[in-house]
CSV table of C-alpha atoms in Angstrom, one decimal:
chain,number,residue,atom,x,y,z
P,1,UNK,CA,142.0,-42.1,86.6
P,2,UNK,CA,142.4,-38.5,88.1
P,3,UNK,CA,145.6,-40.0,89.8
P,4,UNK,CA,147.1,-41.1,86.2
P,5,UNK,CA,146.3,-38.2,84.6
P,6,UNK,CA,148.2,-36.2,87.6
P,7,UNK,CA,151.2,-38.5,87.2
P,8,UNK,CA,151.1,-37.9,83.7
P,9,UNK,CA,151.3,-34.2,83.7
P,10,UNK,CA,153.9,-34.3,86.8
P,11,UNK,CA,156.0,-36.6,84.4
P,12,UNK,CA,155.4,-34.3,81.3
P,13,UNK,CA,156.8,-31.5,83.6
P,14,UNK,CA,160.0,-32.8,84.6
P,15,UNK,CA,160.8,-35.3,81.6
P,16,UNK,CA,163.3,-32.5,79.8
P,17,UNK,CA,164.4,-31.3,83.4
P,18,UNK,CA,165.7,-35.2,83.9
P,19,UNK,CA,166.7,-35.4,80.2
P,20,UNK,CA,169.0,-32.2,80.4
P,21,UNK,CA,170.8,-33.3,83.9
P,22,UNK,CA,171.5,-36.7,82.2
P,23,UNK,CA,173.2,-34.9,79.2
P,24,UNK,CA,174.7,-32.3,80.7
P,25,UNK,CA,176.4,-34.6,83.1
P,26,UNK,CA,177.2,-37.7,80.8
P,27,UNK,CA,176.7,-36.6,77.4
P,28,UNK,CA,175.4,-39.5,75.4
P,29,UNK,CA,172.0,-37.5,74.1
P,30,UNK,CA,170.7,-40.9,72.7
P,31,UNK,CA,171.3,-43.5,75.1
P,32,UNK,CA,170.5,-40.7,77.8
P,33,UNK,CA,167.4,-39.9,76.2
P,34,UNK,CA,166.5,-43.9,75.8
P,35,UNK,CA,167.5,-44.0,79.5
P,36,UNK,CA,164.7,-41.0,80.5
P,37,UNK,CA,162.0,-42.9,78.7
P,38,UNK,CA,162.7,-46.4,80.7
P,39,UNK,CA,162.9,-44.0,83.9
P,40,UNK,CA,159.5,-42.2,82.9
P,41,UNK,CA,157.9,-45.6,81.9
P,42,UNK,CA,159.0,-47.4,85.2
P,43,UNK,CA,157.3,-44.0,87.0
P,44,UNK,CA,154.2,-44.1,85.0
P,45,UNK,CA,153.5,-47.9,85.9
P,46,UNK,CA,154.5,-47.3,89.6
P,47,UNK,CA,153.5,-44.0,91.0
P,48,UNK,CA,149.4,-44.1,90.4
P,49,UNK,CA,149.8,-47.8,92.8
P,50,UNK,CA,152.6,-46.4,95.4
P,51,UNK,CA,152.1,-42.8,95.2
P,52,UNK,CA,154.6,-39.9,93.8
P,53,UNK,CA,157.8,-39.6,95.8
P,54,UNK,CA,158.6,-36.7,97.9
P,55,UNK,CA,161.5,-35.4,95.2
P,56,UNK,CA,160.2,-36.8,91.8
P,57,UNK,CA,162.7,-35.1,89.8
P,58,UNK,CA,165.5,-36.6,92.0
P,59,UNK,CA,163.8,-40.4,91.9
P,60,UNK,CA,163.7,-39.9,87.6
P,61,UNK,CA,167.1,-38.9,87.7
P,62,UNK,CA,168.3,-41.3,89.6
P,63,UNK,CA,166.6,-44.3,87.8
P,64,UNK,CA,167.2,-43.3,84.6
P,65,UNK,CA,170.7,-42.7,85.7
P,66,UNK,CA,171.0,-46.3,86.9
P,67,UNK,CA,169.4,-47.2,83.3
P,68,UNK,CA,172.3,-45.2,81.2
P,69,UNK,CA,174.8,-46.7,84.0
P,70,UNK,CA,174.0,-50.1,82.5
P,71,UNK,CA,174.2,-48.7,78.9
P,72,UNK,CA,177.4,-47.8,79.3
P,73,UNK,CA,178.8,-50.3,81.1
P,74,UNK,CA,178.5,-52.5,78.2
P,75,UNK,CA,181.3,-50.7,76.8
P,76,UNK,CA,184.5,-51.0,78.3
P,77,UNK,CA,185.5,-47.2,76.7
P,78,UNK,CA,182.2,-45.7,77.9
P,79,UNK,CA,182.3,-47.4,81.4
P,80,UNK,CA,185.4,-45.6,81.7
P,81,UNK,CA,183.8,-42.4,80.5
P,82,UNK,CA,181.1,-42.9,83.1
P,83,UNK,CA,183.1,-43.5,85.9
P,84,UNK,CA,185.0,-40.2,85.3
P,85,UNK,CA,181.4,-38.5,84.7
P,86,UNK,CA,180.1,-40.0,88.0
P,87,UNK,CA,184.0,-38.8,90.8
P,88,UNK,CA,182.8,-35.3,89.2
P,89,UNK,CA,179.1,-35.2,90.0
P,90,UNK,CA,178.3,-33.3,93.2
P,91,UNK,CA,177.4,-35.5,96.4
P,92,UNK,CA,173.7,-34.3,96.1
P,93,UNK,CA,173.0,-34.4,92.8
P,94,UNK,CA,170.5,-36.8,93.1
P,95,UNK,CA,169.0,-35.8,96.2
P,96,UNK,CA,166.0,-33.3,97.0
P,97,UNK,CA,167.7,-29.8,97.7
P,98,UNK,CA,167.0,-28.3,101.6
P,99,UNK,CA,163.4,-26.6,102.1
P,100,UNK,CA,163.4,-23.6,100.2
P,101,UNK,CA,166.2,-23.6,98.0
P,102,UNK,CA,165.8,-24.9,94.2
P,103,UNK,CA,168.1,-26.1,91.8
P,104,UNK,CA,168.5,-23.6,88.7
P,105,UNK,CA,170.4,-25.3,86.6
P,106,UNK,CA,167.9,-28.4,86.3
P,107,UNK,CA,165.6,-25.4,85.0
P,108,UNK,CA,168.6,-24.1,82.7
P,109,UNK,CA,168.9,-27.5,81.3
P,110,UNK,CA,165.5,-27.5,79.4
P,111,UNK,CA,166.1,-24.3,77.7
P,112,UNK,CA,169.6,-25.6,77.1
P,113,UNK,CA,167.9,-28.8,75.4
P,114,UNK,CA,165.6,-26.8,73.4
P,115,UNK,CA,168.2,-25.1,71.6
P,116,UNK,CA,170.1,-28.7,71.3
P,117,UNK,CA,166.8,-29.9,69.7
P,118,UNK,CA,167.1,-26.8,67.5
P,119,UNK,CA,170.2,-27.1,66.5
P,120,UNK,CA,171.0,-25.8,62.8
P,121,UNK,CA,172.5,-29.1,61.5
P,122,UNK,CA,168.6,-30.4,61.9
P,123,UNK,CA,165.8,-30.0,59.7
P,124,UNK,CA,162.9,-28.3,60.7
P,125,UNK,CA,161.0,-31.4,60.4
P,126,UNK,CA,163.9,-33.0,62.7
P,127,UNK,CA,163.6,-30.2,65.3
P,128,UNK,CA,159.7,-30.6,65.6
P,129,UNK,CA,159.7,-34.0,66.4
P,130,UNK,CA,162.8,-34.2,68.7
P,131,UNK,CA,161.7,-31.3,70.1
P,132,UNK,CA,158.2,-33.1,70.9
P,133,UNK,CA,159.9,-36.2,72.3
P,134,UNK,CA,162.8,-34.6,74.3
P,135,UNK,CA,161.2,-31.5,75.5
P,136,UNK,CA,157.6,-32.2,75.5
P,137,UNK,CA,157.7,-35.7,76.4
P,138,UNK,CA,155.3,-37.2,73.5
P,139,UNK,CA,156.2,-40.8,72.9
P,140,UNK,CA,157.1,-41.3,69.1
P,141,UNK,CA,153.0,-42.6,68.3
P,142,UNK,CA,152.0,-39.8,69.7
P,143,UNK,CA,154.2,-37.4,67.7
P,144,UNK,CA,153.3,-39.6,64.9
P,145,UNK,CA,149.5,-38.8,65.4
P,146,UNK,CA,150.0,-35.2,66.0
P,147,UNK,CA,151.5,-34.3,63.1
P,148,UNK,CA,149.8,-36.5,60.6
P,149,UNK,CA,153.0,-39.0,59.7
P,150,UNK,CA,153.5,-42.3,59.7
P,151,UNK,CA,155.3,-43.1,63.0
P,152,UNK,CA,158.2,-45.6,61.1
P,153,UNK,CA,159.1,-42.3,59.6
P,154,UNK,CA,158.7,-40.1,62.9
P,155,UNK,CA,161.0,-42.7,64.5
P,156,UNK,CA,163.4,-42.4,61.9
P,157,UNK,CA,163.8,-38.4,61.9
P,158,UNK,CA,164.6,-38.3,65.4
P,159,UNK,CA,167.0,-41.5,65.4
P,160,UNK,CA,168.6,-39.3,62.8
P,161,UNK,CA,168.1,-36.3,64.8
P,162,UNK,CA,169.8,-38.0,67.5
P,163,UNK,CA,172.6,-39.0,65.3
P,164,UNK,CA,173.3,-35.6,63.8
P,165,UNK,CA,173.8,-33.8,67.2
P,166,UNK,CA,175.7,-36.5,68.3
P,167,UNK,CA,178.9,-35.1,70.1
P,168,UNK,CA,177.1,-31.6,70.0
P,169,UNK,CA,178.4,-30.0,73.5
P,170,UNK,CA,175.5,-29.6,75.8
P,171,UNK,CA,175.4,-26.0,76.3
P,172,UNK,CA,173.8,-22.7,75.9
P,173,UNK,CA,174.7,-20.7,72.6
P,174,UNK,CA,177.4,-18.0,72.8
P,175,UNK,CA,176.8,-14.7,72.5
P,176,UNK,CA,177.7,-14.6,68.6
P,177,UNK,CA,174.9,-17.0,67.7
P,178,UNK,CA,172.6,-16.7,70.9
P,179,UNK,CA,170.2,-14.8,69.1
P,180,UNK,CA,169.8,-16.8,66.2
P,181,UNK,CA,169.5,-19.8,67.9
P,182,UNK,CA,166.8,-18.9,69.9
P,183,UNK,CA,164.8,-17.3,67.2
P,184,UNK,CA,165.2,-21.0,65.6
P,185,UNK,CA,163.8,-22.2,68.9
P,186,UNK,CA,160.6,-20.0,68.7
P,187,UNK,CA,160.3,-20.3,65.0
P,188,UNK,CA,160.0,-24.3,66.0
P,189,UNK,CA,157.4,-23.7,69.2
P,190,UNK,CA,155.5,-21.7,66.2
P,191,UNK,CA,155.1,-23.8,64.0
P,192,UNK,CA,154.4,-26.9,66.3
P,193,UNK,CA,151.3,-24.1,67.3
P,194,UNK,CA,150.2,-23.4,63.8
P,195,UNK,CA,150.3,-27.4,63.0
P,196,UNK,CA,147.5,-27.7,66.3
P,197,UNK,CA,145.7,-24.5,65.8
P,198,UNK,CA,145.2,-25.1,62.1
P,199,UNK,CA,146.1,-28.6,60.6
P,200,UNK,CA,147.7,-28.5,57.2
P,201,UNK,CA,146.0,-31.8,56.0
P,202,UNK,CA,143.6,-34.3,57.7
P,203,UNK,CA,139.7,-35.0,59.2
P,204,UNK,CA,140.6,-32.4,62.0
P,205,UNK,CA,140.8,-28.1,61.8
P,206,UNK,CA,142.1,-28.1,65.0
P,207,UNK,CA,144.5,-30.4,67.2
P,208,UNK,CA,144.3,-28.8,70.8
P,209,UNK,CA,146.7,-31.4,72.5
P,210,UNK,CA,149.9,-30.1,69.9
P,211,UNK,CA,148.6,-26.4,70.1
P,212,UNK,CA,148.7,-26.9,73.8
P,213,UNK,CA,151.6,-28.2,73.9
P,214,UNK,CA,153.2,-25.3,72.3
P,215,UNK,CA,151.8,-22.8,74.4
P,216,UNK,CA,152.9,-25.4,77.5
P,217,UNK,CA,156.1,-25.6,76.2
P,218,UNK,CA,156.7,-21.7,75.6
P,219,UNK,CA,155.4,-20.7,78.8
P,220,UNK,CA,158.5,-22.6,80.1
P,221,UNK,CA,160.7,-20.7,77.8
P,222,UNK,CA,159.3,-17.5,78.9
P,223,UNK,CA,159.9,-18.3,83.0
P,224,UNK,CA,163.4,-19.0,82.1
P,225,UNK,CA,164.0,-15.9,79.8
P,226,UNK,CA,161.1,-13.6,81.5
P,227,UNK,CA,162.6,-10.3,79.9
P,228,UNK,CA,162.9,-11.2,75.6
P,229,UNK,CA,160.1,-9.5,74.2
P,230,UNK,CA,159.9,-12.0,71.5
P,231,UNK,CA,159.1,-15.0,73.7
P,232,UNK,CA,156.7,-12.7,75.9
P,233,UNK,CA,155.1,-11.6,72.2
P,234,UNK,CA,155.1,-15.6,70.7
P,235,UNK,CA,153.4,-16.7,74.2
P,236,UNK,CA,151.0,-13.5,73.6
P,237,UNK,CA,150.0,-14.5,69.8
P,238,UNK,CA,149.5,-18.3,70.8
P,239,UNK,CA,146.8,-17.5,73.9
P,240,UNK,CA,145.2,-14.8,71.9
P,241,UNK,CA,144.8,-17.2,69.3
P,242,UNK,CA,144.1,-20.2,70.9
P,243,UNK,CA,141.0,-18.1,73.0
P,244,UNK,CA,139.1,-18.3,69.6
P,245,UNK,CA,139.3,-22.6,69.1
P,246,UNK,CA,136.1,-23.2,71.0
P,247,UNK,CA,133.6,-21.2,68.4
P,248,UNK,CA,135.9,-22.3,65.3
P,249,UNK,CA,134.0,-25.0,64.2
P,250,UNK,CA,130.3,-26.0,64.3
P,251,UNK,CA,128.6,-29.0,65.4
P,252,UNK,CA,129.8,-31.2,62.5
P,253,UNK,CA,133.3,-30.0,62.4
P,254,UNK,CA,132.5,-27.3,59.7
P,255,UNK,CA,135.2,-24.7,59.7
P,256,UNK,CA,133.3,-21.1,60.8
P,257,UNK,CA,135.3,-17.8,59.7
P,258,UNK,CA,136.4,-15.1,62.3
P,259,UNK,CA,133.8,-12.8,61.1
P,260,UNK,CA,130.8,-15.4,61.3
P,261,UNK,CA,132.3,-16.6,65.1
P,262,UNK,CA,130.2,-16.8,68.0
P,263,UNK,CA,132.2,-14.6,69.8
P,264,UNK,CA,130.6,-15.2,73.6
P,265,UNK,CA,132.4,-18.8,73.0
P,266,UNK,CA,135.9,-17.0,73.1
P,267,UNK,CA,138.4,-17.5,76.0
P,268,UNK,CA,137.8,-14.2,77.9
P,269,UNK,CA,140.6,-15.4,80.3
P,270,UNK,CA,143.1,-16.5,77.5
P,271,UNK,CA,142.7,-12.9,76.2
P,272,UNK,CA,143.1,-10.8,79.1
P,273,UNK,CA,146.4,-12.5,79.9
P,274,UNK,CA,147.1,-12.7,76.3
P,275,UNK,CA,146.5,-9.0,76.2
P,276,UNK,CA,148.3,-8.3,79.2
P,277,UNK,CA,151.3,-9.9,77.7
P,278,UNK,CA,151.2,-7.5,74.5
P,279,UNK,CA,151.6,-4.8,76.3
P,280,UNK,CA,154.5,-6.3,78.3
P,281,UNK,CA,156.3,-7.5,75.0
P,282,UNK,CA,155.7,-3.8,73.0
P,283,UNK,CA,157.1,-2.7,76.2
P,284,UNK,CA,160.5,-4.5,76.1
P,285,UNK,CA,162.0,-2.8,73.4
P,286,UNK,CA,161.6,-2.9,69.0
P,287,UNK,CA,158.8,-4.9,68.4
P,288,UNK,CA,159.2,-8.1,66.3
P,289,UNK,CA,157.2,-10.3,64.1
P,290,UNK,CA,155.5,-11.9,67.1
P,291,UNK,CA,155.1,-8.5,69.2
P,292,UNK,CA,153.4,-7.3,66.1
P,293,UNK,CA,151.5,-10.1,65.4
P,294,UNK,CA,150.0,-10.8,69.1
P,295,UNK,CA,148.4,-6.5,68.7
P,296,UNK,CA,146.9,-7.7,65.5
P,297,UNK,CA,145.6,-10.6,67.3
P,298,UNK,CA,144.6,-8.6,70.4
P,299,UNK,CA,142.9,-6.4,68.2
P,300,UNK,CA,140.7,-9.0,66.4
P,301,UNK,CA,139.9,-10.6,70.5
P,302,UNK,CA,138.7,-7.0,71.5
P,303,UNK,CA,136.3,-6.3,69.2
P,304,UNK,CA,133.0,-7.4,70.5
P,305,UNK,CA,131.3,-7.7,67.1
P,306,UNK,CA,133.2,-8.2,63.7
P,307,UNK,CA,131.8,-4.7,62.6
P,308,UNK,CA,133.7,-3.1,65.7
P,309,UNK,CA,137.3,-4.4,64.7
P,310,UNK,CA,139.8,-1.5,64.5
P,311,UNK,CA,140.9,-2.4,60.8
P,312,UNK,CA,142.7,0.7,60.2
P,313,UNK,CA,144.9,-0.1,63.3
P,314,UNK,CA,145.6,-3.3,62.0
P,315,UNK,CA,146.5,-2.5,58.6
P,316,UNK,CA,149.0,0.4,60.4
P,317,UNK,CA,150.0,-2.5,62.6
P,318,UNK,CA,150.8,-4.8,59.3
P,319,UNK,CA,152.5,-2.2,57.6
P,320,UNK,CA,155.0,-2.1,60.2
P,321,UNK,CA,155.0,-6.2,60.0
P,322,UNK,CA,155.4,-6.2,56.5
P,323,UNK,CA,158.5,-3.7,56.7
P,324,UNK,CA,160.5,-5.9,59.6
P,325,UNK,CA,159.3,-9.4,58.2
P,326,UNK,CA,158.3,-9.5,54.7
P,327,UNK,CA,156.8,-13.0,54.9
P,328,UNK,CA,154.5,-13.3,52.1
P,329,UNK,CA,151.9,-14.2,54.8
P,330,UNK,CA,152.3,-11.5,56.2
P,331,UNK,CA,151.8,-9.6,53.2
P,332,UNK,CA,148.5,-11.7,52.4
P,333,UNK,CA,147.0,-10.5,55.4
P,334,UNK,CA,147.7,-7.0,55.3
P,335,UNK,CA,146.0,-7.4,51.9
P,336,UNK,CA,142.8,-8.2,53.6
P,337,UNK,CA,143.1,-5.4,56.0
P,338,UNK,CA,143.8,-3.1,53.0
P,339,UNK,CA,140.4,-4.3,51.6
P,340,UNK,CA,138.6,-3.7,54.8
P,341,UNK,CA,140.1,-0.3,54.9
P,342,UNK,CA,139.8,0.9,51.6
P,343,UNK,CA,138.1,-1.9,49.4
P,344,UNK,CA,138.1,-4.8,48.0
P,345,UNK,CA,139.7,-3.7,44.6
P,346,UNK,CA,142.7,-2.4,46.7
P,347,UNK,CA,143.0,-5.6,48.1
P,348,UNK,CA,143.0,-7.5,45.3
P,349,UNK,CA,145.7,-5.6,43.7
P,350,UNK,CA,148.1,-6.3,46.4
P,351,UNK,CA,147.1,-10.6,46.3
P,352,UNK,CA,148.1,-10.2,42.4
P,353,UNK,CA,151.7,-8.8,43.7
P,354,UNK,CA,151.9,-12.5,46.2
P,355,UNK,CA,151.4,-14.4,42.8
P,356,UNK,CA,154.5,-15.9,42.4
P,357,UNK,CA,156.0,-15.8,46.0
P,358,UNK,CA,152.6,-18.3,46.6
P,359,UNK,CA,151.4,-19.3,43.9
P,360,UNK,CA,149.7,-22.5,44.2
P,361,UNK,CA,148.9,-22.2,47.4
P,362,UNK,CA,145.5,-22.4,48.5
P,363,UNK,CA,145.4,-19.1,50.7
P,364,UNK,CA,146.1,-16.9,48.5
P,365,UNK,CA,142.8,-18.8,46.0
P,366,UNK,CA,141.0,-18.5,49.1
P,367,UNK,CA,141.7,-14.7,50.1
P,368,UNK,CA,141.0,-14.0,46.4
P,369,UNK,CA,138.1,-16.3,46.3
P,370,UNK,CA,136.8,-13.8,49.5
P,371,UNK,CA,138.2,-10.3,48.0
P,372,UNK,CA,136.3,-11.2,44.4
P,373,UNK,CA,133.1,-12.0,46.3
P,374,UNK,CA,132.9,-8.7,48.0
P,375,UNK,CA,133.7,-7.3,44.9
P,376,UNK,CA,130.5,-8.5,43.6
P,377,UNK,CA,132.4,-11.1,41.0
P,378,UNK,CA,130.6,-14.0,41.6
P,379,UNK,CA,132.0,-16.2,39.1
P,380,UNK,CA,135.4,-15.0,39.5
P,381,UNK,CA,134.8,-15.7,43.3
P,382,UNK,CA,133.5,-19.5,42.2
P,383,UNK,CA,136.1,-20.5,40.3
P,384,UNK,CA,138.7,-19.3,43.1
P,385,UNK,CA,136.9,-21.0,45.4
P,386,UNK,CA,137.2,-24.0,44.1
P,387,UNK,CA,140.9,-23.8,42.9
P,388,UNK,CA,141.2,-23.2,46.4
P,389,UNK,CA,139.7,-26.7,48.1
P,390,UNK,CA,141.5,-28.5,45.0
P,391,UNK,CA,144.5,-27.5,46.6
P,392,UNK,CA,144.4,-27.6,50.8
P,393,UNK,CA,144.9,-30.7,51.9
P,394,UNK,CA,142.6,-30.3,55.2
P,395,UNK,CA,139.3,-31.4,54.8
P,396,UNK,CA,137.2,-28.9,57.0
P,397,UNK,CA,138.9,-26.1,54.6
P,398,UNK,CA,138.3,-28.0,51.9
P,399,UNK,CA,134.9,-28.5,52.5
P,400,UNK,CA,134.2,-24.9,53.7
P,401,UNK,CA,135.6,-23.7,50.6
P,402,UNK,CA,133.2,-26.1,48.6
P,403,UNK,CA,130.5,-24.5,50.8
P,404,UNK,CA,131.1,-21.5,49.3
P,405,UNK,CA,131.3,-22.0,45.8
P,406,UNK,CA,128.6,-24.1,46.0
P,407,UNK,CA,126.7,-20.9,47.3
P,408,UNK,CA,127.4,-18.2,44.2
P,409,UNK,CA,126.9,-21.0,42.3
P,410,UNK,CA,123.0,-21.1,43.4
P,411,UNK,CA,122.9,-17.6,43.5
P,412,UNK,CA,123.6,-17.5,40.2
P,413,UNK,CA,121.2,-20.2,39.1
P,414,UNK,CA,118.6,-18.7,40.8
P,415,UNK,CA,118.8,-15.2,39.3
């Protein structure tokens, strides 16, 4: 079992290495990608009996180069293509480099397929689950169970993933659109984090196999772009958040909220390299939305009590958030900093300005729910309460929620 699980992890590692060398080389992103999954398959069955070969990268390569070989041969037009593709591929492309020298490129690649997998043409749906399947190596069931769909329909958005960047060149942004293509690749790793850290529907609050998979996946990002402060800062906010799963939930699965968290249960590790990184990222020039974020995060994984956290630093931390990215979620949680700060009538006030940029949503019923029950509205609290679990989808939230309109509502019984 420890063997499988090694190869596993070992195959996870190098699936969008192989992926990008097969694209980059023959073009062909679906059949090349169909090609890496035979390759990884045929690995998987063979390496836990005969043992992982000396160059693993080079033996996936290899096979699943034989495998798109055969593809194309079945075409008389794209056996012609390949044999073109082959004359121009270097004489050791396919064979371990000499002791102490790497390959860059094969590293390149997988940044290079991220941003193919990001590509604007593509949903963001699309660009979540190709980039689960190309980059992270997640078979479509697995993708399917991750993120709560049915997998007919996770196969169909990446077949027409594929299709859409079909003919795409495989290459790295220019220098016009470099930028905004990798803040679409970050904005992708986010939100495949947020999906694991804090499901939008289902049994579960928290699915640690996607949220580590994000953190997995931007790690690699930041070894091949070690100097953006924004992937330094997105790799910061995921560990800082992430060190808090363990003590999020109680024995049943009930949903327990920062300030009630058994903080000795936190990540000590995740947070001292998550705060290590903050100070990296604020180093590395204007902070951005996930520089400023990580410090607000950082700030909340210091505090060794609830009562110690520095709100007047956060709320001078989400001003400036507020100013560079005014995301309305942003704005809702500097309105709970605001209450901590000066109240919660002042807090409230700013949640009645986020009416209609999220109305309906059930944060904004549940932040009010919170702000009216400090206030000492109890049946104002109640009835946001519940308009709150009517509307979230996730059943921990939903029942926490209940929990807590159930309370004022015997509180008020009782008086």
């Amino acid at each position: 079992m420890r063997r499988t699980t090694e190869v596993e992890d070992l195959l996870r590692l190098h699936a969008p290495q192989v992926l990008g060398a097969l694209v980059r080389r023959y073009g062909h992103f679906g059949p090349a990608e169909d090609a890496v999954q035979e390759a990884l398959l045929a690995a998987a069955q063979q390496w836990p009996e005969t043992g992982v070969p000396d160059n693993p990268r080079g033996w996936l390569i290899r096979v699943a180069s034989r495998r798109l070989t055969d593809q194309l041969r079945s075409d008389e037009a794209r056996r012609r293509r390949e044999e073109t593709a082959a004359q121009l591929t270097p004489r050791d492309a396919f064979t371990a480099p000499p002791p102490g020298e790497g390959r860059a490129p094969s590293e390149d690649d997988t940044l290079t397929l991220l941003f193919l997998c990001c590509h604007p043409a593509l949903t963001p749906a699309a660009q979540i689950a190709l980039t689960l399947r190309a980059v992270g190596g997640l078979t479509t069931a697995e993708i399917a169970r991750a993120l709560l769909v049915p997998e007919a329909t996770t196969a169909q958005r990446i077949s027409r993933a594929k299709a859409k960047i079909k003919g795409v060149p495989f290459r790295r942004p220019g220098p016009e659109d470099r930028d905004e293509r990798l803040a679409a690749v970050l904005q992708v790793l986010y939100l495949i984090f947020n999906e694991g850290y804090t499901a939008t529907s289902g049994a579960a609050l928290h699915r640690a196999d996607l949220a580590q998979e994000a953190i997995r996946l931007t790690r690699a990002v930041r070894r091949l772009l070690p100097r953006e402060g924004q992937v330094t800062g997105l790799l910061a906010l995921m560990l800082l958040t992430d060190a808090r799963s363990a003590a999020r939930t109680g024995p049943h699965g009930e949903l327990i909220p920062l300030d009630e968290q058994d903080r000795t249960r936190w990540d000590r590790d995740a947070i001292a390299e998550g705060t290590t990184l903050v100070e990296e990222a604020l180093s590395e020039g204007p902070a951005g939305a996930y520089q400023l974020q990580a410090a607000i995060a950082a700030l909340h994984d210091e505090a060794a009590r609830a009562e110690d956290t520095d709100w007047p630093q956060i709320l001078a931390l989400y001003d400036v958030l507020v100013r560079r990215a005014p995301e309305p979620m942003a704005q809702l949680g500097r309105a709970v900093a605001l209450a901590m700060v000066e109240g919660p009538e002042a807090g409230l006030a700013e949640v009645a300005g986020l009416e209609d940029r999220l109305a309906g949503h059930h944060r904004l019923d549940a932040v009010r729910a919170h702000l009216l029950e400090r206030a000492g509205d109890r049946e104002g609290a109640h009835a946001a309460y519940q308009r709150a679990a009517e509307r979230t989808l996730s059943a921990p939230e939903t029942r926490y929620l209940q929990m807590r309109a159930a309370r004022l509502r015997q509180d008020h019984d009782g008086e």
